[in-house]
Amino acid sequence: MTTIHIRTFNICSSTSSITSNTARGRLLTALYTYITLNLLFSKTTSLVIFLIINNPYRTPTSHPGFALSKSKQMKPSSHPPTTYPFPHHNLKHSSSKHEGGKLITGSPLGRSTWEPIQTKTRNSITRTLGLINGAQNLSTTLYIHNSTAPPSPTSTHNPSLFTFTPHLNPNASDCVYKLQKLKEYLDSPPPLTIPPSYEKLTTKLGSATLPSLTVPCTTPLESLFKGTLFYNMFQDSSGLWYGDYGGPLFLNCGLIICWYIFKEEDILGEDEIIMLKHYLKVHKQNDGGWGTHIEGGSTMFGTVMCYVGLRLLGASRTEMEDSRKFIIDNGTATCTSSWAKFYLCVLGVMKWESHNSTPIEMMLLPDWFPFGPGRMWCHSRMVYVPMAWLYCKRYVYEKADDDEIIKQLREELYGEGEYEKIDWKKARTTVAPMDNYSPVTYMMSFVMYLLSFYESMEVFKPLRKYLRERAFKRAEAYLIAEELQTNYICIGPVNKILNMIISRDDKNRFERHKERIKDYLWVAEDGLKMQGYNGSQCWDSSFYAQALHESGMARVYPENVERLYSFLEGTQILSTPLSANSPAMFYEDSKERVKAFRHVSLGGWPFSTSAHGWPISDCTGEGLKAILALRPYVEEGVEAGRLTKMTDSRIFNAVNVILTLQNCDGGFATYENQRGFKWFEWLNPSEVFGDIMIDYSYVECSMASLTALSDFKVLYPDHRSDEIETALRRGKGFIKSLQRRDGSWYGSWACCFCYGTWFGVEGLVACGEGGSENVLRAMAFLKSKQCENGGWGEDFRSCYNKSYSPTGAERYGDSQGACVINTAWALLALIKGGEGDSDSVERGIQYLMKRQLSTGDWPQEGISGVFNRSCGITYTSYRNVFPIWALGRFRQWKERDTTNTLRFSTNLS
Ligand code: LAN
């Protein structure tokens, strides 16, 4: 009986479109389910089940598909309509402060790992699950986020809650993590000191600590309050919000190859293997292939990487027949892109002759030379240096020739008996059209041609030997510097694995690398994945801090705000006693920094954690703004010694990072100044990625840096004031120069024009351009894209095709193509641009309220993030943070007084 109720609810919520998903319908279903659960279980148990089955993962009714007019246009994904049972497996999530990991240097703050839980617990949980589900054979998996205690065996989980239906929506909604956090929250709800003026709200919308599941929100303030009540339940005790940072599919294979080559359990354990396999399987498309990321149509890059990954993890050839066919039909693995070829060479299923020359000698190029690793975008540099190392060593998995799976792969990837006959040299230039986002240019082909002579001619042998020996020494020092500066996390998941393979013969380095693999893993309904970074902790939390402040909600949750401040304070790079004493500090010395091509780190904020150690312009900007915004709320905590004071000198260090990051064009790039030239892009060898060769100035990075300077200027009018004025003036010019004719800005790091335009408007207003012609054009652009139902929507195709996606967010948003996150971005921009009283904003706010779930959450729709033009990346926090912020900004606008200063009135009438 229970099963039927729960499933009925799931089906209702997952297949209804926005129009049929009315407040009344949802309310009735919610009420019905809640009462049923209450009859069957204790109050806490029912709440846990209820909140989870009120699943934010909303699946639209159909998958429309669309025509491809240009060969470069992104293909839609087409996952098979199969639901997979959650495998029998248990992992729990932890933060390292509970682990006491000996081998970990740097601050453990914000570290996120998953671990298996005891079999005994697993059995008892499985039994409970069977009971709830009414199907004993459908035992499920429980993953536990280990930042606090694992749930007791009495906690209840329903396998159907974790059902992942990728053909409807391949985005998971972080139910696994949230379930665990929720349990912790309910076990010991934090004391909330809600101001008396909020009493009316709390009585209406729930207790002080729990959102009411039955009372609908009727005003924006109620919606805002419920949204924060819900999201705050998932704050980690260390003050941050964790979330899924998956999306790219090609990253898993690097890790799997590394594990396979070394076969060590502490690289990937039994539990992780099962879950990783599950993840790769559920993201397979109807045509047997995989996309480069979860929402993309199949590519040879994604397919070859996932195919090899799955086979190494133990999937049989027969169960992969359709995928093998996809590879063969698209020209065999010789037609995959260059990065996949690199991995195949390392594994020994492709010969190094098929790889273009990647000389490690690039490390010897002098600084004055117009091209060189120090001038490249740091992510490209950090990947191509270890790649060049492995290429120049012609590194191959040592047991490849005797390994049965490798022998089979050599047959499967190219066709029976073909491997020895392949013209490997020719394979250097073959690439399937679906992978060829940035075709190799004539100039690059010519460079490759010259390099192939250098690589193969006998006459160059002595010179090669001489140069290579020196280059290897220089590269080794460089790789070690990266490892120590990042406490072995490394800048990203690609160089993490490559550096680890290289460090194999150095026991100390290798062991430390292994300890930090877990930092990249994440578990969600779709299984375990290698994330695109070691998380987005600092970035997400900085935005939320500003949302809490701007909405007036920071006063309502003093406890959460203190914890949040404490996380942000502790995450400033090299600025806490622990991080300042880590080996990374050695490299902050200017001589060492220059050798390692690094910008100043001291005082910057990272995207993820302090231990990661790479400051980013916009993360520093958002981090600084967040700290400045929260300061008034934490004075008491600082005085009482509960919190560490942010000294002025720490704030000045952050400002220094920002000021020194401004480029000649007035804009800001990501991690470093722009050191190369645009023509470097002609040498982009990746094929699959666009604009990766240098660090360009972006609207996002510029807005965050400039708004931070502008906030800072108000509080510290005497510190470097002339420089700040100049920076703002130059920044304003840059932002204007990037605006497109239609009034929009292209967003490079999220989907897409709504995101970019929000940054553009916010930046211009901070530079004193409110009401200018540029801002008005942006307003007109946004209004022109509003859907009839009041929302806005775009998906990943906007980024890939660089034009507003023709059917909006129809695939994973609502039937009109609108979605929650883009609506929030558009609203943030419109209100900032002076449109707060417009009908457009009113309708947008109504839209957000309508789409809010009865828990206070919002549905998980399409993928939000993007990088390198062609790869999507997940941000599960965005669906909460941005709607809350937009509602909060709307509230502030409505309550502004005539002098346009804020009141943050708590009067609810
Ligand atoms: C990120 C994540 C954060 C992102 C923002 C801060 C949001 C952005 O405003 C600036 C660029 C930045 C820092 C960014 C750059 C590219 C990254 C590092 C990523 C998208 C996360 C993963 C991606 C990285 C390149 C993925 C690794 C894969 C390779 C192809 C090397």
Short mmCIF file of N, CA and C in Angstrom, two decimals, residues 192 194-229 551-557 849 852 887 891 895 904-909:
data_model
loop_
_atom_site.label_atom_id
_atom_site.label_comp_id
_atom_site.label_asym_id
_atom_site.label_seq_id
_atom_site.Cartn_x
_atom_site.Cartn_y
_atom_site.Cartn_z
N LEU A 192 17.10 28.26 16.40
CA LEU A 192 16.89 29.43 15.54
C LEU A 192 16.35 30.58 16.38
N ILE A 194 14.67 33.43 15.55
CA ILE A 194 13.96 34.21 14.55
C ILE A 194 13.37 35.46 15.21
N PRO A 195 13.60 36.64 14.64
CA PRO A 195 13.08 37.85 15.26
C PRO A 195 11.56 37.80 15.42
N PRO A 196 11.05 38.41 16.50
CA PRO A 196 9.59 38.34 16.78
C PRO A 196 8.75 38.79 15.60
N SER A 197 9.27 39.74 14.83
CA SER A 197 8.46 40.24 13.72
C SER A 197 8.24 39.17 12.65
N TYR A 198 8.97 38.10 12.71
CA TYR A 198 8.78 37.03 11.74
C TYR A 198 7.83 35.95 12.24
N GLU A 199 7.32 36.15 13.46
CA GLU A 199 6.50 35.10 14.05
C GLU A 199 5.32 34.71 13.17
N LYS A 200 4.71 35.75 12.61
CA LYS A 200 3.53 35.52 11.79
C LYS A 200 3.90 34.58 10.63
N LEU A 201 5.06 34.84 10.07
CA LEU A 201 5.52 34.01 8.94
C LEU A 201 5.79 32.58 9.36
N THR A 202 6.51 32.45 10.48
CA THR A 202 6.87 31.10 10.89
C THR A 202 5.64 30.29 11.27
N THR A 203 4.69 30.92 11.90
CA THR A 203 3.50 30.14 12.26
C THR A 203 2.75 29.74 11.00
N LYS A 204 2.80 30.58 10.03
CA LYS A 204 2.05 30.22 8.82
C LYS A 204 2.78 29.13 8.03
N LEU A 205 4.08 29.31 7.89
CA LEU A 205 4.79 28.44 6.96
C LEU A 205 5.51 27.28 7.60
N GLY A 206 5.29 27.03 8.86
CA GLY A 206 5.92 25.89 9.49
C GLY A 206 6.40 26.29 10.85
N SER A 207 7.11 25.37 11.47
CA SER A 207 7.69 25.71 12.76
C SER A 207 8.87 26.62 12.47
N ALA A 208 9.58 26.97 13.53
CA ALA A 208 10.73 27.84 13.29
C ALA A 208 11.80 27.14 12.48
N THR A 209 11.80 25.82 12.50
CA THR A 209 12.90 25.12 11.86
C THR A 209 12.52 24.33 10.61
N LEU A 210 11.24 24.06 10.42
CA LEU A 210 10.86 23.23 9.28
C LEU A 210 9.83 23.92 8.39
N PRO A 211 10.03 23.85 7.09
CA PRO A 211 9.00 24.45 6.23
C PRO A 211 7.72 23.62 6.28
N SER A 212 6.60 24.30 6.30
CA SER A 212 5.34 23.56 6.26
C SER A 212 5.17 22.99 4.86
N LEU A 213 4.70 21.76 4.82
CA LEU A 213 4.59 21.13 3.51
C LEU A 213 3.22 21.33 2.89
N THR A 214 2.34 21.88 3.67
CA THR A 214 0.97 21.95 3.17
C THR A 214 0.50 23.38 2.89
N VAL A 215 1.08 24.35 3.57
CA VAL A 215 0.60 25.72 3.39
C VAL A 215 1.30 26.37 2.20
N PRO A 216 0.56 26.76 1.19
CA PRO A 216 1.21 27.36 0.01
C PRO A 216 1.65 28.80 0.29
N CYS A 217 2.66 29.22 -0.41
CA CYS A 217 3.12 30.60 -0.25
C CYS A 217 2.25 31.50 -1.11
N THR A 218 1.83 32.59 -0.53
CA THR A 218 0.98 33.48 -1.31
C THR A 218 1.64 34.81 -1.62
N THR A 219 2.75 35.10 -0.97
CA THR A 219 3.46 36.36 -1.27
C THR A 219 4.92 36.05 -1.56
N PRO A 220 5.61 36.96 -2.25
CA PRO A 220 7.04 36.74 -2.51
C PRO A 220 7.84 36.56 -1.22
N LEU A 221 7.44 37.28 -0.18
CA LEU A 221 8.18 37.16 1.07
C LEU A 221 8.04 35.75 1.66
N GLU A 222 6.82 35.23 1.57
CA GLU A 222 6.62 33.86 2.08
C GLU A 222 7.46 32.86 1.29
N SER A 223 7.47 33.06 0.01
CA SER A 223 8.24 32.17 -0.85
C SER A 223 9.73 32.27 -0.53
N LEU A 224 10.17 33.48 -0.30
CA LEU A 224 11.57 33.72 0.06
C LEU A 224 11.90 33.05 1.39
N PHE A 225 11.01 33.23 2.34
CA PHE A 225 11.25 32.66 3.66
C PHE A 225 11.32 31.13 3.59
N LYS A 226 10.37 30.55 2.88
CA LYS A 226 10.35 29.09 2.79
C LYS A 226 11.58 28.58 2.04
N GLY A 227 11.95 29.32 1.00
CA GLY A 227 13.13 28.94 0.23
C GLY A 227 14.38 28.89 1.09
N THR A 228 14.52 29.89 1.97
CA THR A 228 15.72 29.92 2.83
C THR A 228 15.63 28.86 3.92
N LEU A 229 14.43 28.68 4.45
CA LEU A 229 14.25 27.66 5.50
C LEU A 229 14.66 26.29 4.95
N SER A 551 18.39 40.09 0.81
CA SER A 551 16.97 39.81 1.01
C SER A 551 16.51 40.19 2.41
N GLY A 552 17.47 40.55 3.26
CA GLY A 552 17.10 40.84 4.65
C GLY A 552 17.03 39.58 5.49
N MET A 553 17.30 38.42 4.88
CA MET A 553 17.15 37.16 5.59
C MET A 553 18.35 36.85 6.50
N ALA A 554 19.44 37.59 6.33
CA ALA A 554 20.61 37.32 7.16
C ALA A 554 20.28 37.53 8.64
N ARG A 555 19.39 38.47 8.93
CA ARG A 555 18.99 38.73 10.32
C ARG A 555 18.14 37.61 10.88
N VAL A 556 17.51 36.87 9.98
CA VAL A 556 16.59 35.83 10.43
C VAL A 556 17.33 34.57 10.85
N TYR A 557 18.49 34.35 10.28
CA TYR A 557 19.22 33.10 10.56
C TYR A 557 20.63 33.40 11.08
N MET A 849 7.51 31.85 -7.93
CA MET A 849 6.66 31.36 -6.83
C MET A 849 5.87 30.13 -7.25
N GLN A 852 7.97 26.98 -7.27
CA GLN A 852 8.55 26.50 -6.01
C GLN A 852 7.80 25.26 -5.55
N LEU A 887 14.10 36.76 -5.40
CA LEU A 887 12.96 37.13 -4.55
C LEU A 887 13.40 38.16 -3.52
N ARG A 891 12.12 41.96 -2.98
CA ARG A 891 11.62 42.44 -1.69
C ARG A 891 12.30 43.76 -1.33
N GLU A 895 10.64 47.51 -0.79
CA GLU A 895 10.68 48.14 0.52
C GLU A 895 11.64 49.32 0.59
N PHE A 904 15.04 47.06 4.89
CA PHE A 904 14.94 45.69 5.38
C PHE A 904 13.90 45.59 6.48
N SER A 905 12.78 46.15 6.20
CA SER A 905 11.71 46.13 7.19
C SER A 905 11.30 44.70 7.47
N THR A 906 10.95 44.45 8.69
CA THR A 906 10.45 43.11 9.01
C THR A 906 8.94 43.14 9.14
N ASN A 907 8.37 44.26 8.73
CA ASN A 907 6.93 44.38 8.77
C ASN A 907 6.33 43.58 7.62
N LEU A 908 5.46 42.67 7.96
CA LEU A 908 4.98 41.76 6.92
C LEU A 908 3.66 42.15 6.31
N SER A 909 3.09 43.19 6.80
CA SER A 909 1.74 43.46 6.31
C SER A 909 1.77 43.99 4.88
#
